């Protein structure tokens, strides 16, 4: 497939380019940039300037908009701008994955409440599919508009889905998530200033974060009833990785081995989910599309504690986007995504 | 006061020495070590070998046991060994602060369950006071045996105490805590191997951690009823610092400003508690004895989320120990502890 | 002494405030800020808002200029702006330490070449003393204008001075220095963006850095002849610290023990210089005013390799500034500066 | 080719497994381990337990010795043990790459001096080729014994080779190298204890490091005369990466553009060398087999400063080993090695 990438000079765009460079059925034909249009990719990121595979990559000329022939488009723009940039392709029937929030929430009013702008294309929301492949695989194979999940919801929903689907837990969850700094992107601010965030950890958006409504929407759908989520994100001093620690009150008596059996069987056909015997470490997933999950009961057997680890830029963003693209295009789901994590 | 330090070559011991070197009324007269006895402190830690104040520090000869004259003893040994080493001093009426778990739990059976050994001195538990200065100040001024709290319980109890004392929350808490690596001490293992823990975050002891029972004991006392705590510790890639994110279900309707007023008034006479308008960052407390606390309601107003930050080696260990020693000895509580945090 | 601090909201200013809060003979009476004037210090740095000693610190109102009574002024402004801000105080006979480059170089033409602006006060250069206390102590006690050294020159000159003064080495040096990120200050750019500099190391200003001429000036003075310096700075992923690795060709035959004896005797009266048997680690000096130095011969005995470690914000900036202020004011040189390093 | 890996549970072994899992012409048929023999690879490294490609990887049973059919063997054992383990394969005519020092030095006496043991197979040294592909490509295609270079020599020799080959510099070099912590391997010691090395940088082996003789041997061969190298390695707080800053005195007058032209033309046929306009950052090479190099004159035009960056575990170890294996086996040199670096 011929691929166009909108806003390829973001961290999302850059990591998508890395993944696509190893994808046997994809060819990047266009990359847009905002302030850097006109430059070559190698001018913005010197490390790709001279790569051998970079005879293509480093010399790709960044453009204001996709002008090349494309069979598939990924957008790495921020919300609102992203839908606007994708509409022309959607109108031409070209399948798209949007890494922003624009096609995630089904309810345009909730979108407007959390993002502070009217939804740019509410008429398309019915056709869009929430791109958590593991929970929407069948629908994804039938759509041309994918709203790629947020990094935190990917970790949280994958952690909670099996227990919720099985009806083992009360419909009220706590999600305490820890993210590396790259989640904040490449723009400059005090929350990615090294001296401010190194050797420190803190919570933010404690009273409410935009990724909360996604978790509520998806977990409610899985539960078949309205659920509530108290979600608190944290920044930890590392570049990549998210660990979500999820707490749910059990409404029935289960054993540790029953829980682990449930998780293993729930994900036995999901190639990127690793159900691990020990609580996972984000390093176990570094640079890969895997999500590692462990479910453990607290010592009184009253609360289920699920920890899930992933790379926020890959399974939490563009790896998942490529996984979705594979499904949409009818390509084997794991294509271009099987490289093991970098360790250590 | 003439001070003896047992196991001064641990991280706890070393940071206590740093604090005492600035304390106008304390003089270190003896430091013990286990494997390093016979060496001078400057042989073990080259950076103290030639300090100007180090004419005393660097050349202190480490001994197997305290042989000098002492008015006060701090133990930085692990549990069980610590009580045994302190008993001779306790028997002579010398006041002690024990940084281990030996004098924290009131119930020797609970101690044995979590630490796997019979308590070495159960007869002393009645006389010991749990050394969270902010909640036991009056008792501390009357005791000679202080069980210095664990690093995690210090953060968690200070975070929850005001709401619990006021009866605003259900008696079941979640404490999700994030610690720097120094909490694991100086011994070598894969959880402090740089390449294993750098660029990674993970939960451990998910089904139960030894610091849980401390939280239950103290919060139950404050609540006046039995409470339960689901406590999950995490390691994050930084040297110092703990952030505890505590979740409690509100049992009454309160506003954000009422909550913050409660926290401010609860701690207005506690010199080391900083109630902050924003969620605190561990860096705000680096190397200091301060604990910074913020209490925020979730977006539905149903859950209280309290984040507390401290330096695990200082307010979470030896700073708190020195604060307790000041109280025990009738010295102004803040003596030797007022230096601002290192920032950035 | 009553102290004014110009640009107290920089990292330099903030660390100076920390040090002065422990200084028994200093009282901060005024702090200026540029964009933040009008706010209180605690509004800019939440962690100082509620400190007990912070009843003074956190509530200090930042002003556009120093309006209070002062006996001493420190400037933490960038070059050119700094001299301009200090001139009114110099004219009134108030002693000053300038942390910028404005009073370091004796030759205004060299200043203009490297800083790209005409020197704002060339007429004052004769009266200014280069504030490397260890090499200019006597002059400092007679001056009212101190040009505080750059962080890199402090490390490099202290490393090389004994060998150069003794005439043991050829007058051509290589200084390969590694700095933490805080050296770049609080302003936002890609060289302090966490995701860009974490897990990475790089050289910069390879063809020439502004701190080179300082090294040349001072080492030439010590050598009694013109020397040359090839200086390459590097950024390493840590907040604080500089390690300078200095290479000099020996022009005579010496033994390792002779070299160490020379270094020990050269610095025996310098309270902040630690000559260490092993190559120092920046952590040995963290947050302190110490500089740790080791001198070692290469395996062929042809080259002297001196490594020096310091905290770039303290001995490399405001600790040294305070040390100089003590000397200028006739106060004991170590006052307010004896706290041991934070370790680990 | 069917590949055997000796000591596959080291960091070297693990990263080689990662690379081979993407190599279209290689199949891992055996992995040995020392203390972990009998376990499966996924028991030692949980993150490979359930990988989809890991149906092979995670379940590979670690053995004491290679018992499977192999066409090629990599050894990741330490020196001395490595040659001994490889001799049986060498005797059977199976080509090998040894990641240890055993087949690097041509002179067994120098080996014995630096490694403290007699060489285990001096009779094989004549047949072995030093595996810096860029400088020994032709010989490598004719050998069956490859001594894979040390991580530091790889960086230093690639940095200096073009200028040395051209005869532009005096035959005496300074190599100041900065390495991430993973270079020290997985064994536990204070130089990889997080709290000891985080937020710190230090030099080690200042008076002589085992990798020095490799640099001397290879650069002398390139120069056609005896050269000397003063090499000082440093540890910096990051997991992966080496930056070598190399200093050489020019013996002729050249311009900056002439130098860069020389470097570009020297490496124009080397697919893994990126000659970069700016000093490279180790992050530009993270997880990849690339080495990025910049050559810059100092401000007086007297000294050439070459900085080279690579991933110490890949181009500095097993990536280079695989590159060599490709050449030995007559496979396209870049096979399995073209994935772009992880960034950020």
mmCIF file of N, CA and C in Angstrom, chain D residues 149-189:
data_model
loop_
_atom_site.group_PDB
_atom_site.id
_atom_site.type_symbol
_atom_site.label_atom_id
_atom_site.label_comp_id
_atom_site.label_asym_id
_atom_site.label_seq_id
_atom_site.Cartn_x
_atom_site.Cartn_y
_atom_site.Cartn_z
ATOM 1 N N UNK D 149 35.397 -6.615 17.517
ATOM 2 C CA UNK D 149 36.069 -5.543 18.259
ATOM 3 C C UNK D 149 35.354 -5.189 19.560
ATOM 4 N N UNK D 150 36.104 -4.586 20.456
ATOM 5 C CA UNK D 150 35.510 -3.997 21.640
ATOM 6 C C UNK D 150 34.649 -2.813 21.266
ATOM 7 N N UNK D 151 33.742 -2.454 22.162
ATOM 8 C CA UNK D 151 32.823 -1.354 21.876
ATOM 9 C C UNK D 151 33.574 -0.031 21.724
ATOM 10 N N UNK D 152 34.489 0.237 22.643
ATOM 11 C CA UNK D 152 35.241 1.494 22.553
ATOM 12 C C UNK D 152 36.125 1.546 21.307
ATOM 13 N N UNK D 153 36.903 0.479 21.012
ATOM 14 C CA UNK D 153 37.711 0.538 19.792
ATOM 15 C C UNK D 153 36.883 0.738 18.523
ATOM 16 N N UNK D 154 35.694 0.123 18.468
ATOM 17 C CA UNK D 154 34.857 0.348 17.286
ATOM 18 C C UNK D 154 34.621 1.835 17.076
ATOM 19 N N UNK D 155 34.222 2.501 18.157
ATOM 20 C CA UNK D 155 33.933 3.937 18.044
ATOM 21 C C UNK D 155 35.189 4.731 17.723
ATOM 22 N N UNK D 156 36.281 4.405 18.381
ATOM 23 C CA UNK D 156 37.494 5.213 18.228
ATOM 24 C C UNK D 156 38.165 5.004 16.873
ATOM 25 N N UNK D 157 38.242 3.747 16.437
ATOM 26 C CA UNK D 157 38.935 3.477 15.167
ATOM 27 C C UNK D 157 38.143 4.043 14.002
ATOM 28 N N UNK D 158 36.825 3.872 14.032
ATOM 29 C CA UNK D 158 36.015 4.452 12.956
ATOM 30 C C UNK D 158 36.155 5.971 12.933
ATOM 31 N N UNK D 159 36.288 6.575 14.120
ATOM 32 C CA UNK D 159 36.431 8.034 14.182
ATOM 33 C C UNK D 159 37.751 8.488 13.572
ATOM 34 N N UNK D 160 38.820 7.764 13.835
ATOM 35 C CA UNK D 160 40.148 8.245 13.454
ATOM 36 C C UNK D 160 40.644 7.710 12.116
ATOM 37 N N UNK D 161 40.110 6.590 11.660
ATOM 38 C CA UNK D 161 40.690 5.913 10.496
ATOM 39 C C UNK D 161 40.881 6.811 9.277
ATOM 40 N N UNK D 162 39.892 7.580 8.859
ATOM 41 C CA UNK D 162 40.105 8.360 7.630
ATOM 42 C C UNK D 162 41.262 9.354 7.739
ATOM 43 N N UNK D 163 41.347 10.049 8.865
ATOM 44 C CA UNK D 163 42.425 11.033 9.019
ATOM 45 C C UNK D 163 43.778 10.343 9.134
ATOM 46 N N UNK D 164 43.816 9.195 9.795
ATOM 47 C CA UNK D 164 45.062 8.453 9.946
ATOM 48 C C UNK D 164 45.500 7.885 8.590
ATOM 49 N N UNK D 165 44.560 7.302 7.884
ATOM 50 C CA UNK D 165 44.902 6.717 6.579
ATOM 51 C C UNK D 165 45.430 7.784 5.625
ATOM 52 N N UNK D 166 44.896 8.972 5.749
ATOM 53 C CA UNK D 166 45.299 10.069 4.871
ATOM 54 C C UNK D 166 46.603 10.712 5.333
ATOM 55 N N UNK D 167 47.052 10.347 6.541
ATOM 56 C CA UNK D 167 48.317 10.893 7.038
ATOM 57 C C UNK D 167 48.247 12.346 7.464
ATOM 58 N N UNK D 168 47.059 12.778 7.886
ATOM 59 C CA UNK D 168 46.885 14.197 8.223
ATOM 60 C C UNK D 168 47.280 14.536 9.651
ATOM 61 N N UNK D 169 47.463 13.516 10.478
ATOM 62 C CA UNK D 169 47.613 13.790 11.916
ATOM 63 C C UNK D 169 48.842 13.104 12.491
ATOM 64 N N UNK D 170 49.337 13.679 13.572
ATOM 65 C CA UNK D 170 50.454 13.083 14.293
ATOM 66 C C UNK D 170 50.013 11.737 14.876
ATOM 67 N N UNK D 171 50.935 10.808 15.037
ATOM 68 C CA UNK D 171 50.535 9.448 15.447
ATOM 69 C C UNK D 171 50.363 9.278 16.955
ATOM 70 N N UNK D 172 49.686 10.220 17.560
ATOM 71 C CA UNK D 172 49.452 10.148 19.002
ATOM 72 C C UNK D 172 48.068 10.715 19.260
ATOM 73 N N UNK D 173 47.196 9.872 19.816
ATOM 74 C CA UNK D 173 45.786 10.250 19.882
ATOM 75 C C UNK D 173 45.275 10.218 21.309
ATOM 76 N N UNK D 174 44.319 11.087 21.557
ATOM 77 C CA UNK D 174 43.573 11.018 22.816
ATOM 78 C C UNK D 174 42.153 10.599 22.481
ATOM 79 N N UNK D 175 41.687 9.578 23.164
ATOM 80 C CA UNK D 175 40.311 9.101 22.983
ATOM 81 C C UNK D 175 39.606 9.203 24.331
ATOM 82 N N UNK D 176 38.659 10.130 24.396
ATOM 83 C CA UNK D 176 37.879 10.323 25.624
ATOM 84 C C UNK D 176 36.484 9.779 25.318
ATOM 85 N N UNK D 177 36.149 8.630 25.921
ATOM 86 C CA UNK D 177 34.915 7.950 25.538
ATOM 87 C C UNK D 177 33.924 7.909 26.699
ATOM 88 N N UNK D 178 32.648 8.015 26.342
ATOM 89 C CA UNK D 178 31.571 8.028 27.326
ATOM 90 C C UNK D 178 30.614 6.884 27.007
ATOM 91 N N UNK D 179 30.425 6.011 27.961
ATOM 92 C CA UNK D 179 29.603 4.826 27.705
ATOM 93 C C UNK D 179 28.399 4.761 28.621
ATOM 94 N N UNK D 180 27.302 4.207 28.098
ATOM 95 C CA UNK D 180 26.168 3.841 28.935
ATOM 96 C C UNK D 180 26.521 2.661 29.819
ATOM 97 N N UNK D 181 25.648 2.404 30.792
ATOM 98 C CA UNK D 181 25.947 1.447 31.854
ATOM 99 C C UNK D 181 25.871 0.005 31.367
ATOM 100 N N UNK D 182 25.115 -0.265 30.302
ATOM 101 C CA UNK D 182 24.961 -1.656 29.872
ATOM 102 C C UNK D 182 26.283 -2.265 29.419
ATOM 103 N N UNK D 183 27.263 -1.420 29.103
ATOM 104 C CA UNK D 183 28.578 -1.932 28.747
ATOM 105 C C UNK D 183 29.190 -2.814 29.823
ATOM 106 N N UNK D 184 28.760 -2.611 31.054
ATOM 107 C CA UNK D 184 29.272 -3.417 32.161
ATOM 108 C C UNK D 184 28.562 -4.756 32.317
ATOM 109 N N UNK D 185 27.593 -5.022 31.448
ATOM 110 C CA UNK D 185 26.930 -6.319 31.479
ATOM 111 C C UNK D 185 25.888 -6.447 32.569
ATOM 112 N N UNK D 186 25.478 -7.689 32.772
ATOM 113 C CA UNK D 186 24.352 -7.968 33.660
ATOM 114 C C UNK D 186 24.780 -8.351 35.066
ATOM 115 N N UNK D 187 26.052 -8.577 35.257
ATOM 116 C CA UNK D 187 26.498 -8.950 36.611
ATOM 117 C C UNK D 187 26.334 -7.753 37.541
ATOM 118 N N UNK D 188 26.148 -8.036 38.802
ATOM 119 C CA UNK D 188 25.812 -6.986 39.769
ATOM 120 C C UNK D 188 27.072 -6.413 40.405
ATOM 121 N N UNK D 189 27.227 -5.096 40.347
ATOM 122 C CA UNK D 189 28.321 -4.438 41.070
ATOM 123 C C UNK D 189 27.978 -2.967 41.277
#
